[in-house]
Tab-separated table of N, CA and C in Angstrom:
chain	number	residue	atom	x	y	z
A	1	UNK	N	42.017	32.648	77.272
A	1	UNK	CA	41.006	32.229	77.261
A	1	UNK	C	40.865	31.594	75.759
A	2	UNK	N	41.010	29.929	75.874
A	2	UNK	CA	40.126	30.058	74.570
A	2	UNK	C	38.848	28.749	74.201
A	3	UNK	N	38.297	29.411	73.629
A	3	UNK	CA	36.554	28.669	73.927
A	3	UNK	C	36.403	27.244	72.523
A	4	UNK	N	36.399	26.134	73.030
A	4	UNK	CA	36.406	24.866	71.994
A	4	UNK	C	34.667	25.299	71.601
A	5	UNK	N	35.100	24.833	70.175
A	5	UNK	CA	33.573	24.824	69.440
A	5	UNK	C	32.610	23.713	70.257
A	6	UNK	N	31.756	23.920	70.406
A	6	UNK	CA	30.204	22.910	70.639
A	6	UNK	C	30.949	21.447	69.912
A	7	UNK	N	30.618	20.680	70.747
A	7	UNK	CA	30.548	19.277	70.013
A	7	UNK	C	28.999	19.002	69.414
A	8	UNK	N	29.240	18.421	68.287
A	8	UNK	CA	28.311	18.126	67.212
A	8	UNK	C	27.515	16.364	67.308
A	9	UNK	N	26.474	17.199	68.064
A	9	UNK	CA	25.478	15.619	68.484
A	9	UNK	C	25.245	14.771	67.096
A	10	UNK	N	25.298	13.516	67.351
A	10	UNK	CA	25.660	12.408	66.658
A	10	UNK	C	24.005	12.109	65.887
A	11	UNK	N	24.219	12.258	64.317
A	11	UNK	CA	22.501	12.633	63.946
A	11	UNK	C	22.388	13.659	62.978
A	12	UNK	N	22.568	14.338	63.870
A	12	UNK	CA	22.267	16.044	63.075
A	12	UNK	C	23.075	16.547	61.926
A	13	UNK	N	23.904	15.962	61.419
A	13	UNK	CA	24.355	16.388	60.378
A	13	UNK	C	23.459	15.715	59.329
A	14	UNK	N	22.932	14.587	59.415
A	14	UNK	CA	22.665	14.196	58.509
A	14	UNK	C	20.880	14.334	58.377
A	15	UNK	N	20.303	14.859	59.502
A	15	UNK	CA	19.210	15.759	59.432
A	15	UNK	C	19.272	16.812	58.487
A	16	UNK	N	20.761	17.587	58.281
A	16	UNK	CA	20.538	18.891	58.220
A	16	UNK	C	20.634	18.578	56.653
A	17	UNK	N	21.317	17.971	56.206
A	17	UNK	CA	21.315	17.729	54.490
A	17	UNK	C	20.295	17.059	54.055
A	18	UNK	N	18.766	16.769	55.229
A	18	UNK	CA	17.851	16.789	54.176
A	18	UNK	C	17.054	18.158	53.833
A	19	UNK	N	17.568	19.326	54.279
A	19	UNK	CA	17.278	20.397	54.446
A	19	UNK	C	17.959	21.389	53.053
A	20	UNK	N	19.067	20.724	52.881
A	20	UNK	CA	19.463	21.174	51.817
A	20	UNK	C	18.959	21.674	50.855
A	21	UNK	N	19.177	22.601	49.893
A	21	UNK	CA	18.501	23.135	48.669
A	21	UNK	C	18.742	22.062	47.033
A	22	UNK	N	19.879	21.807	47.071
A	22	UNK	CA	20.479	20.826	46.174
A	22	UNK	C	19.534	19.382	46.152
A	23	UNK	N	19.775	19.082	47.858
A	23	UNK	CA	19.493	17.206	47.422
A	23	UNK	C	17.999	17.686	47.457
A	24	UNK	N	17.295	18.416	47.728
A	24	UNK	CA	15.315	19.114	47.620
A	24	UNK	C	15.329	18.754	46.407
A	25	UNK	N	16.194	19.964	45.505
A	25	UNK	CA	15.765	20.159	44.162
A	25	UNK	C	16.004	18.538	43.736
A	26	UNK	N	17.110	17.862	43.733
A	26	UNK	CA	17.524	16.441	43.003
A	26	UNK	C	16.099	15.393	43.334
A	27	UNK	N	16.071	16.038	44.893
A	27	UNK	CA	14.841	14.508	45.074
A	27	UNK	C	13.479	15.228	44.556
A	28	UNK	N	13.074	15.844	44.183
A	28	UNK	CA	11.777	16.851	43.094
A	28	UNK	C	11.856	16.270	41.869
A	29	UNK	N	13.347	16.603	41.496
A	29	UNK	CA	13.507	16.130	40.237
A	29	UNK	C	13.578	14.534	39.981
A	30	UNK	N	13.496	13.608	40.660
A	30	UNK	CA	13.800	12.281	40.480
A	30	UNK	C	12.372	12.175	40.808
A	31	UNK	N	11.097	12.279	41.776
A	31	UNK	CA	9.914	12.194	41.904
A	31	UNK	C	9.383	12.908	40.936
A	32	UNK	N	9.824	13.693	40.236
A	32	UNK	CA	8.865	14.035	38.684
A	32	UNK	C	8.931	12.724	37.674
A	33	UNK	N	10.558	12.824	37.812
A	33	UNK	CA	10.710	12.143	36.332
A	33	UNK	C	9.765	10.620	36.886
A	34	UNK	N	9.859	10.037	38.254
A	34	UNK	CA	9.167	8.779	38.268
A	34	UNK	C	7.748	9.340	37.912
A	35	UNK	N	7.051	10.305	38.248
A	35	UNK	CA	5.603	10.658	37.912
A	35	UNK	C	5.753	10.274	36.234
A	36	UNK	N	6.656	10.565	35.623
A	36	UNK	CA	6.497	10.836	34.336
A	36	UNK	C	6.586	8.954	33.820
A	37	UNK	N	7.359	8.396	34.372
A	37	UNK	CA	7.179	6.821	34.326
A	37	UNK	C	5.858	6.624	34.251
A	38	UNK	N	4.899	6.875	35.664
A	38	UNK	CA	3.874	6.462	35.157
A	38	UNK	C	2.617	6.679	34.299
A	39	UNK	N	2.936	7.895	34.282
A	39	UNK	CA	1.659	8.267	33.241
A	39	UNK	C	2.378	7.861	31.870
A	40	UNK	N	3.810	7.352	31.514
A	40	UNK	CA	3.784	6.742	30.671
A	40	UNK	C	3.227	5.056	30.354
A	41	UNK	N	3.499	4.621	31.620
A	41	UNK	CA	2.691	3.511	31.778
A	41	UNK	C	0.655	3.562	31.337
A	42	UNK	N	0.709	4.727	31.659
A	42	UNK	CA	-1.145	5.048	31.592
A	42	UNK	C	-0.752	5.032	30.379
A	43	UNK	N	-0.605	5.186	29.429
A	43	UNK	CA	-0.655	5.479	27.849
A	43	UNK	C	-1.109	3.876	27.392
A	44	UNK	N	-0.672	2.960	28.487
A	44	UNK	CA	-0.950	0.969	27.526
A	44	UNK	C	-3.036	0.930	28.168
A	45	UNK	N	-3.347	1.881	28.524
A	45	UNK	CA	-4.697	1.671	28.954
A	45	UNK	C	-6.056	2.425	28.144
A	46	UNK	N	-6.715	1.783	27.832
A	46	UNK	CA	-7.484	2.657	27.193
A	46	UNK	C	-8.116	4.035	28.075
A	47	UNK	N	-8.689	5.046	26.493
A	47	UNK	CA	-8.985	6.150	27.390
A	47	UNK	C	-10.481	6.056	27.620
A	48	UNK	N	-11.310	6.751	28.300
A	48	UNK	CA	-12.699	6.686	28.540
A	48	UNK	C	-13.134	8.315	28.858
A	49	UNK	N	-13.932	8.670	28.092
A	49	UNK	CA	-14.573	9.913	28.275
A	49	UNK	C	-16.154	9.689	28.642
A	50	UNK	N	-16.394	10.819	29.510
A	50	UNK	CA	-17.633	10.571	29.165
A	50	UNK	C	-17.905	12.326	29.233
A	51	UNK	N	-19.157	12.748	28.476
A	51	UNK	CA	-19.527	13.912	28.221
A	51	UNK	C	-20.984	14.039	28.165
A	52	UNK	N	-21.255	15.439	28.609
A	52	UNK	CA	-23.178	15.308	28.637
A	52	UNK	C	-23.142	16.554	28.117
A	53	UNK	N	-24.212	17.670	27.594
A	53	UNK	CA	-24.606	18.304	26.901
A	53	UNK	C	-26.091	18.785	27.364
A	54	UNK	N	-26.675	19.506	27.475
A	54	UNK	CA	-27.956	20.350	27.617
A	54	UNK	C	-28.224	21.780	27.091
A	55	UNK	N	-29.614	21.916	26.776
A	55	UNK	CA	-29.855	23.295	26.763
A	55	UNK	C	-30.929	23.581	26.292
A	56	UNK	N	-31.782	24.773	25.394
A	56	UNK	CA	-32.822	25.504	24.948
A	56	UNK	C	-32.538	25.249	23.518
A	57	UNK	N	-33.542	24.716	22.626
A	57	UNK	CA	-33.832	25.319	21.290
A	57	UNK	C	-35.193	25.174	20.982
A	58	UNK	N	-35.445	26.081	20.140
A	58	UNK	CA	-37.081	26.452	19.873
A	58	UNK	C	-36.840	27.870	18.666
A	59	UNK	N	-37.948	26.932	18.051
A	59	UNK	CA	-38.021	28.426	16.373
A	59	UNK	C	-38.412	29.743	16.995
A	60	UNK	N	-39.169	29.702	17.648
A	60	UNK	CA	-39.600	30.794	18.652
A	60	UNK	C	-39.501	31.196	19.667
A	61	UNK	N	-39.314	32.748	20.167
A	61	UNK	CA	-38.580	33.184	21.405
A	61	UNK	C	-39.707	32.624	22.362
A	62	UNK	N	-40.958	32.287	22.221
A	62	UNK	CA	-41.807	32.253	23.336
A	62	UNK	C	-42.355	31.156	23.826
A	63	UNK	N	-41.704	29.925	22.852
A	63	UNK	CA	-41.813	28.799	22.964
A	63	UNK	C	-39.970	28.396	23.512
A	64	UNK	N	-38.998	29.227	24.063
A	64	UNK	CA	-37.715	29.019	23.950
A	64	UNK	C	-37.323	28.264	25.598
A	65	UNK	N	-38.238	29.344	26.768
A	65	UNK	CA	-37.987	28.373	28.038
A	65	UNK	C	-39.138	27.455	28.373
A	66	UNK	N	-40.067	26.663	27.584
A	66	UNK	CA	-40.776	25.845	27.482
A	66	UNK	C	-40.552	24.572	27.888
A	67	UNK	N	-41.200	23.366	28.398
A	67	UNK	CA	-40.351	22.146	28.448
A	67	UNK	C	-40.101	21.220	27.204
A	68	UNK	N	-40.762	21.340	26.442
A	68	UNK	CA	-40.567	20.886	25.450
A	68	UNK	C	-39.284	21.405	24.740
A	69	UNK	N	-38.652	22.378	24.599
A	69	UNK	CA	-37.973	23.102	24.078
A	69	UNK	C	-36.168	22.748	24.745
A	70	UNK	N	-36.727	22.044	25.673
A	70	UNK	CA	-35.296	21.847	26.108
A	70	UNK	C	-34.848	20.415	25.854
A	71	UNK	N	-33.234	20.382	25.713
A	71	UNK	CA	-32.682	19.290	25.318
A	71	UNK	C	-31.362	18.953	25.980
A	72	UNK	N	-31.212	17.383	25.902
A	72	UNK	CA	-29.934	17.159	26.876
A	72	UNK	C	-29.875	15.757	26.446
A	73	UNK	N	-28.439	15.286	26.173
A	73	UNK	CA	-27.616	14.236	25.732
A	73	UNK	C	-26.599	13.534	26.527
A	74	UNK	N	-25.858	12.641	27.026
A	74	UNK	CA	-25.207	11.984	28.109
A	74	UNK	C	-24.575	10.876	26.822
A	75	UNK	N	-23.111	10.997	26.824
A	75	UNK	CA	-22.450	9.979	26.041
A	75	UNK	C	-21.232	9.181	26.770
A	76	UNK	N	-21.000	8.651	26.128
A	76	UNK	CA	-19.369	7.817	26.528
A	76	UNK	C	-19.019	7.497	25.418
A	77	UNK	N	-17.595	7.527	25.478
A	77	UNK	CA	-16.415	7.171	24.578
A	77	UNK	C	-15.124	6.471	25.283
A	78	UNK	N	-14.812	5.129	24.686
A	78	UNK	CA	-13.984	4.265	24.851
A	78	UNK	C	-12.971	4.758	23.617
A	79	UNK	N	-11.748	4.420	23.383
A	79	UNK	CA	-10.709	4.917	22.375
A	79	UNK	C	-9.449	3.825	23.101
A	80	UNK	N	-8.776	3.184	21.896
A	80	UNK	CA	-7.861	2.239	22.394
A	80	UNK	C	-6.620	2.249	21.105
A	81	UNK	N	-5.544	2.307	21.354
A	81	UNK	CA	-4.833	2.810	19.602
A	81	UNK	C	-4.603	0.705	19.645
A	82	UNK	N	-4.470	0.538	18.303
A	82	UNK	CA	-4.255	-0.762	18.184
A	82	UNK	C	-2.729	-0.762	17.817
A	83	UNK	N	-2.547	-0.110	17.257
A	83	UNK	CA	-0.837	0.000	16.383
A	83	UNK	C	-0.547	1.144	16.755
A	84	UNK	N	0.553	1.456	17.190
A	84	UNK	CA	1.331	2.502	17.412
A	84	UNK	C	2.730	1.571	17.193
A	85	UNK	N	3.342	1.251	16.455
A	85	UNK	CA	4.461	0.727	15.951
A	85	UNK	C	5.768	0.910	16.851
A	86	UNK	N	5.308	0.633	18.486
A	86	UNK	CA	6.146	0.284	19.648
A	86	UNK	C	6.705	1.988	20.107
A	87	UNK	N	5.602	3.021	20.002
A	87	UNK	CA	5.564	4.312	20.446
A	87	UNK	C	5.347	4.254	21.601
A	88	UNK	N	4.677	3.648	22.367
A	88	UNK	CA	4.509	3.393	23.873
A	88	UNK	C	5.334	2.619	24.912
A	89	UNK	N	5.938	1.604	24.107
A	89	UNK	CA	7.594	1.130	24.641
A	89	UNK	C	8.556	1.920	24.850
A	90	UNK	N	8.626	2.731	23.338
A	90	UNK	CA	9.747	3.559	23.625
A	90	UNK	C	9.646	4.999	24.141
A	91	UNK	N	8.416	5.206	24.275
A	91	UNK	CA	8.439	6.439	25.474
A	91	UNK	C	8.764	5.776	27.354
A	92	UNK	N	7.988	5.001	27.148
A	92	UNK	CA	8.325	4.222	28.276
A	92	UNK	C	10.122	4.048	28.603
A	93	UNK	N	10.525	3.617	27.715
A	93	UNK	CA	12.007	2.699	27.834
A	93	UNK	C	12.753	4.971	28.370
A	94	UNK	N	11.720	5.852	27.570
A	94	UNK	CA	12.874	6.666	27.529
A	94	UNK	C	12.912	7.656	28.934
A	95	UNK	N	11.302	7.180	29.639
A	95	UNK	CA	11.239	8.124	30.693
A	95	UNK	C	12.041	7.314	31.763
A	96	UNK	N	12.128	6.264	31.523
A	96	UNK	CA	12.806	5.382	32.602
A	96	UNK	C	14.325	5.396	32.577
A	97	UNK	N	14.987	5.695	31.378
A	97	UNK	CA	16.016	6.187	31.601
A	97	UNK	C	16.376	7.469	32.019
A	98	UNK	N	15.254	8.587	32.058
A	98	UNK	CA	15.331	9.667	32.377
A	98	UNK	C	15.203	9.651	34.022
A	99	UNK	N	14.603	8.502	34.520
A	99	UNK	CA	14.117	8.425	35.969
A	99	UNK	C	15.320	7.964	36.365
A	100	UNK	N	16.576	6.864	35.904
A	100	UNK	CA	17.639	6.637	36.070
A	100	UNK	C	18.722	7.388	36.096
A	101	UNK	N	18.478	8.594	34.943
A	101	UNK	CA	19.411	9.394	34.944
A	101	UNK	C	19.565	10.341	36.249
A	102	UNK	N	18.414	10.679	36.286
A	102	UNK	CA	18.248	11.544	37.372
A	102	UNK	C	18.122	10.595	39.405
A	103	UNK	N	18.548	9.691	38.734
A	103	UNK	CA	18.583	8.781	40.073
A	103	UNK	C	20.124	9.102	40.523
A	104	UNK	N	20.589	8.928	39.254
A	104	UNK	CA	22.260	9.114	39.556
A	104	UNK	C	22.659	10.383	39.903
A	105	UNK	N	22.052	11.387	39.380
A	105	UNK	CA	22.323	12.761	39.615
A	105	UNK	C	22.074	12.549	41.537
A	106	UNK	N	20.484	12.910	41.793
A	106	UNK	CA	20.197	12.744	43.141
A	106	UNK	C	21.144	11.864	43.949
A	107	UNK	N	21.708	11.016	43.875
A	107	UNK	CA	22.600	9.882	44.444
A	107	UNK	C	24.262	10.646	44.949
A	108	UNK	N	24.806	11.266	43.222
A	108	UNK	CA	25.907	11.728	43.231
A	108	UNK	C	25.660	13.129	44.092
A	109	UNK	N	24.775	14.274	44.146
A	109	UNK	CA	24.538	15.133	45.188
A	109	UNK	C	24.278	15.030	46.780
A	110	UNK	N	23.411	13.737	46.590
A	110	UNK	CA	23.859	13.525	48.306
A	110	UNK	C	25.438	12.944	48.473
A	111	UNK	N	26.000	12.137	47.468
A	111	UNK	CA	27.536	11.621	48.249
A	111	UNK	C	28.089	13.196	48.345
A	112	UNK	N	28.193	14.137	47.332
A	112	UNK	CA	28.937	15.585	47.291
A	112	UNK	C	28.305	16.012	48.800
A	113	UNK	N	27.456	16.062	49.034
A	113	UNK	CA	26.612	16.973	50.211
A	113	UNK	C	27.519	16.476	51.450
A	114	UNK	N	27.447	14.582	51.783
A	114	UNK	CA	28.179	14.385	52.516
A	114	UNK	C	29.546	14.405	52.769
A	115	UNK	N	29.863	14.610	51.513
A	115	UNK	CA	31.976	14.769	51.329
A	115	UNK	C	31.778	16.057	51.892
A	116	UNK	N	31.276	16.931	51.739
A	116	UNK	CA	31.013	17.941	52.045
A	116	UNK	C	30.925	18.681	53.853
A	117	UNK	N	30.163	17.987	54.329
A	117	UNK	CA	29.909	17.724	55.521
A	117	UNK	C	30.937	17.506	56.671
A	118	UNK	N	31.622	16.056	55.888
A	118	UNK	CA	32.497	15.492	56.592
A	118	UNK	C	33.969	16.353	55.929
A	119	UNK	N	33.999	17.428	55.255
A	119	UNK	CA	35.503	17.794	55.017
A	119	UNK	C	34.993	19.189	55.639
A	120	UNK	N	34.005	19.611	56.336
A	120	UNK	CA	33.927	20.565	57.583
A	120	UNK	C	33.849	20.025	58.682
A	121	UNK	N	33.451	18.913	58.941
A	121	UNK	CA	33.772	18.277	60.640
A	121	UNK	C	34.785	18.383	61.184
A	122	UNK	N	35.587	17.471	59.583
A	122	UNK	CA	37.083	17.067	59.809
A	122	UNK	C	38.093	18.725	60.103
A	123	UNK	N	37.678	19.363	59.019
A	123	UNK	CA	38.003	20.721	59.403
A	123	UNK	C	38.183	21.255	61.266
A	124	UNK	N	36.738	21.023	61.426
A	124	UNK	CA	36.654	21.798	62.682
A	124	UNK	C	37.569	21.026	63.747
A	125	UNK	N	37.629	19.314	63.885
A	125	UNK	CA	38.312	18.770	64.403
A	125	UNK	C	39.851	19.308	64.474
A	126	UNK	N	40.191	19.417	63.235
A	126	UNK	CA	41.682	19.652	63.199
A	126	UNK	C	41.476	21.395	63.819
A	127	UNK	N	41.203	22.250	63.511
A	127	UNK	CA	40.895	23.567	63.707
A	127	UNK	C	41.077	23.472	65.390
A	128	UNK	N	40.494	22.385	65.923
A	128	UNK	CA	40.456	22.148	67.563
A	128	UNK	C	41.730	21.871	68.114
A	129	UNK	N	42.295	20.885	67.594
A	129	UNK	CA	43.974	20.596	67.887
A	129	UNK	C	44.789	21.746	67.879
A	130	UNK	N	44.408	22.298	66.640
A	130	UNK	CA	45.603	23.132	66.657
A	130	UNK	C	44.979	24.562	67.830
A	131	UNK	N	44.026	24.831	68.040
A	131	UNK	CA	43.824	25.845	69.016
A	131	UNK	C	44.170	25.423	70.108
A	132	UNK	N	44.171	24.085	70.937
A	132	UNK	CA	44.779	23.581	72.437
A	132	UNK	C	46.284	23.375	71.880
A	133	UNK	N	46.917	23.338	70.766
A	133	UNK	CA	48.342	22.863	70.386
A	133	UNK	C	48.784	24.818	70.982
A	134	UNK	N	48.505	25.704	70.089
A	134	UNK	CA	48.813	27.025	70.353
A	134	UNK	C	48.570	27.499	71.855
A	135	UNK	N	47.215	26.914	72.518
A	135	UNK	CA	47.452	27.294	73.999
A	135	UNK	C	48.410	27.037	74.713
A	136	UNK	N	48.765	25.481	74.644
A	136	UNK	CA	49.658	24.932	75.006
A	136	UNK	C	50.640	25.881	74.785
A	137	UNK	N	51.537	26.463	73.481
A	137	UNK	CA	52.633	27.098	73.376
A	137	UNK	C	52.529	28.408	73.844
A	138	UNK	N	51.786	29.320	73.915
A	138	UNK	CA	51.408	30.251	74.852
A	138	UNK	C	51.780	29.886	76.147
A	139	UNK	N	50.946	28.888	76.768
A	139	UNK	CA	51.165	28.679	78.260
A	139	UNK	C	52.843	28.325	78.691
A	140	UNK	N	53.066	27.802	78.020
A	140	UNK	CA	54.623	27.479	78.089
A	140	UNK	C	55.566	28.784	77.908
A	141	UNK	N	55.176	29.675	76.911
A	141	UNK	CA	56.176	31.093	76.390
A	141	UNK	C	56.012	31.667	77.858
A	142	UNK	N	54.492	32.043	78.266
A	142	UNK	CA	54.720	32.674	79.268
A	142	UNK	C	54.930	31.951	80.830
A	143	UNK	N	55.207	30.568	80.956
A	143	UNK	CA	55.988	30.273	82.133
A	143	UNK	C	57.182	30.585	81.709
A	144	UNK	N	57.821	30.513	80.419
A	144	UNK	CA	59.719	30.442	80.177
A	144	UNK	C	59.504	32.135	81.123
A	145	UNK	N	58.567	33.049	79.803
A	145	UNK	CA	58.595	34.488	80.543
A	145	UNK	C	58.936	35.006	81.850
A	146	UNK	N	57.978	34.468	82.819
A	146	UNK	CA	57.472	34.702	84.182
A	146	UNK	C	59.017	34.056	84.889
A	147	UNK	N	59.939	32.785	84.365
A	147	UNK	CA	60.453	32.191	85.275
A	147	UNK	C	62.066	33.277	84.475
A	148	UNK	N	62.380	33.805	83.620
A	148	UNK	CA	62.822	34.964	82.766
A	148	UNK	C	62.874	35.737	84.125
A	149	UNK	N	61.731	36.556	84.351
A	149	UNK	CA	61.334	37.683	84.551
A	149	UNK	C	61.825	37.709	86.226
A	150	UNK	N	61.185	36.623	86.589
A	150	UNK	CA	62.001	35.999	88.206
A	150	UNK	C	63.173	35.606	88.466
A	151	UNK	N	64.029	35.735	87.271
A	151	UNK	CA	65.454	35.688	87.641
A	151	UNK	C	65.606	33.831	88.085
A	152	UNK	N	64.971	32.858	87.485
A	152	UNK	CA	65.404	31.450	87.656
A	152	UNK	C	66.125	31.542	86.909
A	153	UNK	N	66.778	30.073	87.488
A	153	UNK	CA	67.805	29.055	86.398
A	153	UNK	C	66.768	28.385	85.657
A	154	UNK	N	67.519	27.936	84.428
A	154	UNK	CA	66.776	26.621	83.741
A	154	UNK	C	66.869	25.569	84.618
A	155	UNK	N	65.930	25.040	84.204
A	155	UNK	CA	65.613	23.963	85.074
A	155	UNK	C	64.635	23.779	86.407
A	156	UNK	N	64.640	25.390	86.822
A	156	UNK	CA	64.056	25.116	88.604
A	156	UNK	C	62.028	24.905	88.067
A	157	UNK	N	61.812	24.670	89.572
A	157	UNK	CA	60.575	24.416	89.336
A	157	UNK	C	59.659	25.569	89.624
A	158	UNK	N	58.546	26.310	88.774
A	158	UNK	CA	58.176	27.719	89.500
A	158	UNK	C	56.874	27.123	89.891
A	159	UNK	N	56.884	27.410	91.349
A	159	UNK	CA	55.880	26.940	92.313
A	159	UNK	C	54.423	28.361	92.164
A	160	UNK	N	54.707	29.351	91.860
A	160	UNK	CA	53.807	30.636	92.061
A	160	UNK	C	53.418	30.720	90.305
A	161	UNK	N	51.486	31.211	90.624
A	161	UNK	CA	51.166	31.776	89.649
A	161	UNK	C	50.818	33.041	89.334
A	162	UNK	N	51.276	33.512	88.394
A	162	UNK	CA	50.584	35.010	87.956
A	162	UNK	C	49.548	35.431	87.489
């Protein structure tokens, strides 16, 4: 008695590929590179800094906690680089090239994973066919053996099963 492998539902191999660690790692690396491109583009915008300070100041310890000894300040700072000799553009190009490289690596990882799944499915199909052929050979050998035991002549039909 030979048990055939269960049928593989359509779409399952694709869903399983999404959970492979190599594909997930390549996807995360690509997302990281994409975020770096966004950060590089953000360098074109000016920097805005908001700050605040406060505290107590007094020449004597007894007046230290009184209202006139308190101070505070609030301020904003806006800065922009006027000339950087193409540094920001080169940085953006560098991160875009890194992203493109990671994208190509991701595609290659996915294609390799699909190839491995396809190879495994083909192996299951081929082994299933081999199992069926071996089972047919075993059945044929048992039939020949029974006919020899029963003393039948070649070409006779065996009607009873053991």
